[in-house]
GROMACS .gro file of C-alpha atoms in nm:
model
  300
    1MET     CA    1  -2.265   4.694  -3.510
    2ASN     CA    2  -1.987   4.468  -3.628
    3ALA     CA    3  -1.730   4.557  -3.728
    4VAL     CA    4  -1.440   4.469  -4.049
    5SER     CA    5  -1.237   4.243  -4.048
    6ALA     CA    6  -0.873   4.262  -3.930
    7PRO     CA    7  -0.768   4.046  -4.248
    8ALA     CA    8  -1.035   4.203  -4.499
    9MET     CA    9  -0.889   4.590  -4.359
   10LEU     CA   10  -0.547   4.440  -4.412
   11ALA     CA   11  -0.572   4.363  -4.757
   12VAL     CA   12  -0.642   4.735  -4.873
   13ARG     CA   13  -0.316   4.916  -4.883
   14SER     CA   14  -0.239   5.083  -4.650
   15ASP     CA   15   0.007   5.336  -4.438
   16SER     CA   16   0.149   5.335  -4.116
   17LEU     CA   17  -0.123   5.452  -3.973
   18GLY     CA   18  -0.415   5.215  -4.114
   19CYS     CA   19  -0.520   5.463  -4.323
   20SER     CA   20  -0.633   5.353  -4.682
   21ALA     CA   21  -0.396   5.511  -4.886
   22THR     CA   22  -0.646   5.492  -5.178
   23THR     CA   23  -0.906   5.745  -4.978
   24LEU     CA   24  -0.615   6.033  -4.848
   25LYS     CA   25  -0.683   6.324  -4.984
   26GLN     CA   26  -0.346   6.427  -4.779
   27SER     CA   27  -0.111   6.243  -4.625
   28GLN     CA   28   0.172   6.480  -4.487
   29GLU     CA   29   0.431   6.343  -4.231
   30LEU     CA   30   0.724   6.558  -4.050
   31GLN     CA   31   0.999   6.367  -3.813
   32GLY     CA   32   1.059   6.578  -3.530
   33SER     CA   33   1.425   6.479  -3.260
   34GLN     CA   34   1.150   6.280  -3.065
   35PHE     CA   35   0.834   6.290  -3.203
   36SER     CA   36   0.658   6.141  -3.518
   37PHE     CA   37   0.415   6.425  -3.667
   38TYR     CA   38   0.135   6.335  -3.927
   39ARG     CA   39  -0.202   6.506  -4.095
   40LYS     CA   40  -0.425   6.271  -4.264
   41ARG     CA   41  -0.724   6.381  -4.456
   42VAL     CA   42  -0.985   6.273  -4.666
   43GLU     CA   43  -1.263   6.412  -4.829
   44SER     CA   44  -1.526   6.157  -4.911
   45ARG     CA   45  -1.799   6.104  -4.805
   46GLU     CA   46  -1.787   5.690  -4.773
   47VAL     CA   47  -1.723   5.512  -4.465
   48SER     CA   48  -1.341   5.393  -4.429
   49GLN     CA   49  -1.185   5.212  -4.214
   50VAL     CA   50  -0.877   5.174  -4.034
   51TYR     CA   51  -0.660   4.893  -3.864
   52THR     CA   52  -0.348   4.870  -3.655
   53PRO     CA   53  -0.238   4.577  -3.493
   54ALA     CA   54  -0.074   4.552  -3.135
   55SER     CA   55   0.278   4.766  -3.134
   56ASP     CA   56   0.519   4.871  -2.897
   57ARG     CA   57   0.525   5.156  -3.065
   58GLY     CA   58   0.387   5.394  -2.783
   59PHE     CA   59   0.069   5.625  -2.846
   60LEU     CA   60  -0.071   5.850  -3.081
   61VAL     CA   61  -0.270   6.177  -3.013
   62GLY     CA   62  -0.487   6.251  -3.299
   63ILE     CA   63  -0.613   6.698  -3.314
   64SER     CA   64  -0.934   6.725  -3.486
   65MET     CA   65  -0.826   7.022  -3.775
   66ALA     CA   66  -1.243   6.999  -3.891
   67GLN     CA   67  -1.566   7.011  -3.815
   68HIS     CA   68  -1.832   6.718  -3.765
   69HIS     CA   69  -1.637   6.426  -3.787
   70ARG     CA   70  -1.801   6.048  -3.628
   71ARG     CA   71  -1.601   5.719  -3.618
   72SER     CA   72  -1.738   5.416  -3.454
   73ILE     CA   73  -1.457   5.221  -3.232
   74PHE     CA   74  -1.434   4.848  -3.195
   75ARG     CA   75  -1.344   4.633  -2.891
   76GLY     CA   76  -1.373   4.276  -3.015
   77ARG     CA   77  -1.720   4.264  -3.258
   78GLN     CA   78  -1.902   4.577  -3.029
   79GLY     CA   79  -1.827   4.936  -3.181
   80ALA     CA   80  -1.898   5.266  -3.015
   81GLN     CA   81  -1.952   5.580  -3.173
   82PHE     CA   82  -1.796   5.923  -3.159
   83GLY     CA   83  -1.848   6.276  -3.255
   84PHE     CA   84  -1.524   6.524  -3.325
   85GLY     CA   85  -1.575   6.862  -3.340
   86ARG     CA   86  -1.273   7.106  -3.458
   87GLY     CA   87  -0.998   7.092  -3.186
   88ALA     CA   88  -1.135   6.756  -3.045
   89VAL     CA   89  -0.879   6.464  -2.936
   90TYR     CA   90  -0.843   6.163  -2.875
   91THR     CA   91  -0.559   5.932  -2.782
   92ARG     CA   92  -0.444   5.602  -2.832
   93ASP     CA   93  -0.209   5.310  -2.711
   94PHE     CA   94  -0.046   5.107  -2.967
   95SER     CA   95  -0.025   4.809  -2.781
   96GLU     CA   96  -0.373   4.728  -2.832
   97ASP     CA   97  -0.532   4.658  -3.138
   98TYR     CA   98  -0.728   4.913  -3.322
   99ARG     CA   99  -1.044   4.929  -3.499
  100ALA     CA  100  -1.260   5.223  -3.658
  101ASP     CA  101  -1.482   5.272  -3.936
  102LEU     CA  102  -1.423   5.678  -3.998
  103GLN     CA  103  -1.723   5.812  -4.108
  104GLY     CA  104  -1.741   6.067  -4.416
  105PRO     CA  105  -1.485   6.347  -4.425
  106PHE     CA  106  -1.221   6.408  -4.166
  107ASP     CA  107  -0.882   6.604  -4.128
  108PHE     CA  108  -0.677   6.510  -3.874
  109LEU     CA  109  -0.234   6.585  -3.715
  110LEU     CA  110  -0.162   6.310  -3.539
  111VAL     CA  111   0.121   6.315  -3.297
  112GLU     CA  112   0.329   5.997  -3.240
  113LEU     CA  113   0.512   5.957  -2.930
  114PRO     CA  114   0.748   5.680  -2.836
  115LEU     CA  115   0.736   5.486  -2.601
  116SER     CA  116   1.116   5.597  -2.524
  117TRP     CA  117   1.046   5.959  -2.481
  118PHE     CA  118   0.839   5.820  -2.121
  119ALA     CA  119   1.131   5.654  -1.988
  120THR     CA  120   1.342   6.001  -2.053
  121VAL     CA  121   1.064   6.243  -1.961
  122ASN     CA  122   1.083   6.051  -1.621
  123ASP     CA  123   1.380   6.206  -1.507
  124ASP     CA  124   1.226   6.533  -1.488
  125LEU     CA  125   0.923   6.456  -1.287
  126ARG     CA  126   0.948   6.594  -0.912
  127VAL     CA  127   0.622   6.335  -0.800
  128ARG     CA  128   0.517   5.993  -0.932
  129LYS     CA  129   0.643   5.848  -1.310
  130VAL     CA  130   0.438   5.780  -1.617
  131SER     CA  131   0.395   5.525  -1.826
  132GLY     CA  132   0.131   5.636  -2.066
  133LEU     CA  133  -0.157   5.835  -2.148
  134ALA     CA  134  -0.553   5.810  -2.065
  135THR     CA  135  -0.741   5.704  -2.294
  136VAL     CA  136  -0.997   5.978  -2.435
  137THR     CA  137  -1.211   5.999  -2.732
  138GLY     CA  138  -1.356   6.282  -2.889
  139GLN     CA  139  -1.267   6.541  -2.605
  140ASP     CA  140  -1.257   6.920  -2.668
  141ASP     CA  141  -0.855   7.009  -2.607
  142PRO     CA  142  -0.801   7.429  -2.738
  143VAL     CA  143  -0.425   7.375  -2.596
  144LEU     CA  144  -0.359   7.087  -2.834
  145ALA     CA  145  -0.579   7.283  -3.146
  146HIS     CA  146  -0.372   7.625  -3.072
  147LEU     CA  147  -0.085   7.410  -3.062
  148ALA     CA  148  -0.190   7.210  -3.398
  149ALA     CA  149  -0.249   7.524  -3.570
  150ALA     CA  150   0.115   7.628  -3.527
  151LEU     CA  151   0.265   7.339  -3.624
  152ALA     CA  152   0.066   7.276  -3.960
  153PRO     CA  153   0.236   7.526  -4.178
  154ALA     CA  154   0.593   7.330  -4.110
  155LEU     CA  155   0.350   7.030  -4.209
  156ALA     CA  156   0.309   7.197  -4.532
  157LEU     CA  157   0.644   7.309  -4.600
  158PRO     CA  158   0.896   7.061  -4.414
  159ASP     CA  159   1.194   7.221  -4.573
  160THR     CA  160   1.108   7.597  -4.449
  161ASP     CA  161   1.123   7.555  -4.162
  162SER     CA  162   1.366   7.460  -3.849
  163GLN     CA  163   1.391   7.122  -3.666
  164LEU     CA  164   1.408   7.366  -3.316
  165PHE     CA  165   1.073   7.526  -3.399
  166VAL     CA  166   0.947   7.207  -3.464
  167ASP     CA  167   1.131   7.027  -3.171
  168GLN     CA  168   0.978   7.278  -2.931
  169LEU     CA  169   0.585   7.259  -3.066
  170GLY     CA  170   0.675   6.856  -2.982
  171LEU     CA  171   0.756   6.917  -2.662
  172ALA     CA  172   0.507   7.220  -2.556
  173MET     CA  173   0.249   6.887  -2.696
  174GLY     CA  174   0.434   6.664  -2.496
  175THR     CA  175   0.440   6.905  -2.163
  176HIS     CA  176   0.085   6.914  -2.233
  177LEU     CA  177   0.003   6.569  -2.278
  178LEU     CA  178   0.182   6.441  -1.947
  179LYS     CA  179   0.044   6.733  -1.743
  180ARG     CA  180  -0.337   6.660  -1.851
  181TYR     CA  181  -0.374   6.270  -1.951
  182GLY     CA  182  -0.086   6.141  -1.773
  183GLY     CA  183  -0.130   6.338  -1.415
  184ALA     CA  184   0.245   6.433  -1.433
  185GLY     CA  185   0.405   6.656  -1.161
  186LEU     CA  186   0.666   6.884  -1.344
  187PRO     CA  187   0.888   7.091  -1.175
  188SER     CA  188   0.744   7.495  -1.208
  189PRO     CA  189   0.942   7.702  -1.421
  190VAL     CA  190   0.977   7.957  -1.178
  191ASN     CA  191   1.259   7.672  -0.980
  192VAL     CA  192   1.439   7.586  -1.312
  193ARG     CA  193   1.690   7.807  -1.444
  194LEU     CA  194   1.988   7.805  -1.622
  195SER     CA  195   2.350   7.886  -1.461
  196ARG     CA  196   2.525   8.172  -1.658
  197VAL     CA  197   2.776   7.897  -1.847
  198HIS     CA  198   2.483   7.668  -1.995
  199GLU     CA  199   2.299   8.002  -2.090
  200GLU     CA  200   2.590   8.105  -2.301
  201ARG     CA  201   2.698   7.777  -2.432
  202ALA     CA  202   2.321   7.695  -2.555
  203LYS     CA  203   2.324   8.090  -2.732
  204GLN     CA  204   2.629   7.995  -2.882
  205MET     CA  205   2.583   7.680  -2.990
  206LEU     CA  206   2.216   7.860  -3.193
  207LEU     CA  207   2.451   8.155  -3.316
  208LEU     CA  208   2.675   7.922  -3.478
  209LYS     CA  209   2.485   7.655  -3.633
  210GLY     CA  210   2.312   7.912  -3.902
  211GLN     CA  211   2.067   7.757  -4.169
  212ASP     CA  212   2.188   7.371  -4.014
  213GLN     CA  213   1.905   7.160  -3.896
  214LEU     CA  214   2.004   7.210  -3.487
  215SER     CA  215   1.769   6.976  -3.250
  216LEU     CA  216   1.684   7.069  -2.917
  217PRO     CA  217   1.791   6.776  -2.763
  218GLU     CA  218   2.108   6.831  -2.920
  219ILE     CA  219   2.150   7.173  -2.702
  220ALA     CA  220   2.043   6.988  -2.446
  221ARG     CA  221   2.280   6.724  -2.450
  222GLU     CA  222   2.568   7.004  -2.414
  223CYS     CA  223   2.370   7.145  -2.101
  224ASN     CA  224   2.395   6.796  -1.939
  225MET     CA  225   1.982   6.770  -1.946
  226SER     CA  226   1.667   6.680  -2.124
  227ALA     CA  227   1.535   6.860  -2.400
  228SER     CA  228   1.250   6.929  -2.158
  229TYR     CA  229   1.337   7.052  -1.859
  230PHE     CA  230   1.617   7.281  -2.096
  231LEU     CA  231   1.344   7.382  -2.298
  232ARG     CA  232   1.164   7.528  -1.927
  233ALA     CA  233   1.514   7.665  -1.840
  234PHE     CA  234   1.554   7.844  -2.158
  235LYS     CA  235   1.289   8.023  -2.140
  236ALA     CA  236   1.265   8.090  -1.751
  237THR     CA  237   1.623   8.194  -1.825
  238THR     CA  238   1.570   8.461  -2.105
  239GLY     CA  239   1.168   8.517  -2.144
  240HIS     CA  240   1.254   8.341  -2.538
  241THR     CA  241   1.200   8.008  -2.625
  242PRO     CA  242   1.533   7.902  -2.853
  243HIS     CA  243   1.333   7.907  -3.163
  244GLN     CA  244   1.155   8.282  -3.031
  245TRP     CA  245   1.555   8.396  -2.869
  246LEU     CA  246   1.717   8.296  -3.267
  247MET     CA  247   1.487   8.443  -3.498
  248THR     CA  248   1.510   8.790  -3.237
  249GLN     CA  249   1.900   8.765  -3.273
  250ARG     CA  250   1.863   8.737  -3.647
  251VAL     CA  251   1.640   8.978  -3.725
  252GLU     CA  252   1.878   9.298  -3.503
  253MET     CA  253   2.186   9.123  -3.747
  254ALA     CA  254   1.880   9.231  -4.032
  255ARG     CA  255   1.859   9.571  -3.875
  256GLU     CA  256   2.211   9.718  -3.903
  257TYR     CA  257   2.275   9.593  -4.295
  258LEU     CA  258   1.956   9.758  -4.313
  259ARG     CA  259   2.051  10.035  -4.141
  260HIS     CA  260   2.467  10.052  -4.234
  261THR     CA  261   2.426   9.880  -4.652
  262THR     CA  262   2.295   9.912  -4.980
  263LEU     CA  263   2.270   9.549  -4.976
  264SER     CA  264   1.915   9.354  -5.126
  265LEU     CA  265   1.640   9.197  -4.894
  266ALA     CA  266   1.712   8.838  -5.071
  267GLU     CA  267   2.122   8.952  -5.015
  268ILE     CA  268   2.069   9.052  -4.646
  269ALA     CA  269   1.826   8.770  -4.567
  270VAL     CA  270   2.093   8.525  -4.683
  271ALA     CA  271   2.341   8.717  -4.488
  272CYS     CA  272   2.095   8.668  -4.142
  273ASN     CA  273   2.076   8.255  -4.243
  274PHE     CA  274   1.693   8.339  -4.331
  275TYR     CA  275   1.549   8.002  -4.569
  276ASP     CA  276   1.508   8.295  -4.805
  277GLN     CA  277   1.359   8.651  -4.846
  278SER     CA  278   0.965   8.575  -4.806
  279HIS     CA  279   1.097   8.394  -4.446
  280PHE     CA  280   1.315   8.725  -4.402
  281SER     CA  281   0.974   8.949  -4.441
  282ARG     CA  282   0.721   8.684  -4.210
  283VAL     CA  283   0.971   8.696  -3.946
  284PHE     CA  284   1.090   9.045  -3.946
  285SER     CA  285   0.740   9.161  -3.956
  286GLN     CA  286   0.629   8.915  -3.669
  287ILE     CA  287   0.927   9.089  -3.426
  288VAL     CA  288   0.905   9.441  -3.550
  289GLY     CA  289   0.599   9.552  -3.676
  290SER     CA  290   0.621   9.634  -4.038
  291THR     CA  291   0.800   9.449  -4.335
  292PRO     CA  292   1.173   9.527  -4.340
  293GLY     CA  293   1.118   9.718  -4.685
  294ALA     CA  294   0.878   9.965  -4.531
  295TRP     CA  295   1.117   9.957  -4.163
  296ARG     CA  296   1.446  10.075  -4.425
  297ARG     CA  297   1.193  10.373  -4.615
  298ARG     CA  298   1.119  10.537  -4.283
  299LEU     CA  299   1.483  10.494  -4.202
  300ARG     CA  300   1.567  10.703  -4.518
   0.00000   0.00000   0.00000
């Protein structure tokens, strides 16, 4: 099996991940505080090529969102073929040239982890340091598949979800990747808790920011912690992630408005710092178990 030459691939207009811009049916991108996220989908059954030259960008992890994808990955002129079902993953080191023939349709959610993140997270590790991820191709990973499904709506509508939520999902992915493919030893959550001062400061920041794009690293810096350490400590202390805790506080505020005012649902959504009425109804239903309108009618 012979690979298409790198110059020939470069002659075709491609994106930052080496995908041909002309063949992509869907191309989404979302920038988190620490990671970059992409979704790339092709519907054509024709073979397409990917090529990216070696760089210092770090590592890329791909999670298949669909069934029955095959690709041939080349080292030199020799290629090996791999199959991907839904939830199958691959890891890729950007420090090496990457060439592949993509056979038929595919749909991948991709996570780019920069080298700077590995340097930061090493401060939290209790055993050996981690410089990267082991190379895997086509391996099933139900945890990453679940996290990718949760992240996909934010990629589709990047203006309607918070930086906090995206950061949390990114760190959950990063932590899992370190454990499964980096051999990292992370501190147990039972040994990681916030002091009362740090807990109050974090909650104050969450409540005061309103709809602003508050990032997880921003809060963690106020507590003199890394973002990953802070996320584990906050959840161990409160029982919720920061995003879950903030949404719960907003729903409690909304309940007070529903009980004691005649404001419309749209007005309450604005008053409680939801993005819009649809966002308010969705979050309220997830936490309370009914829509805000139905909950108010039961009160009356």
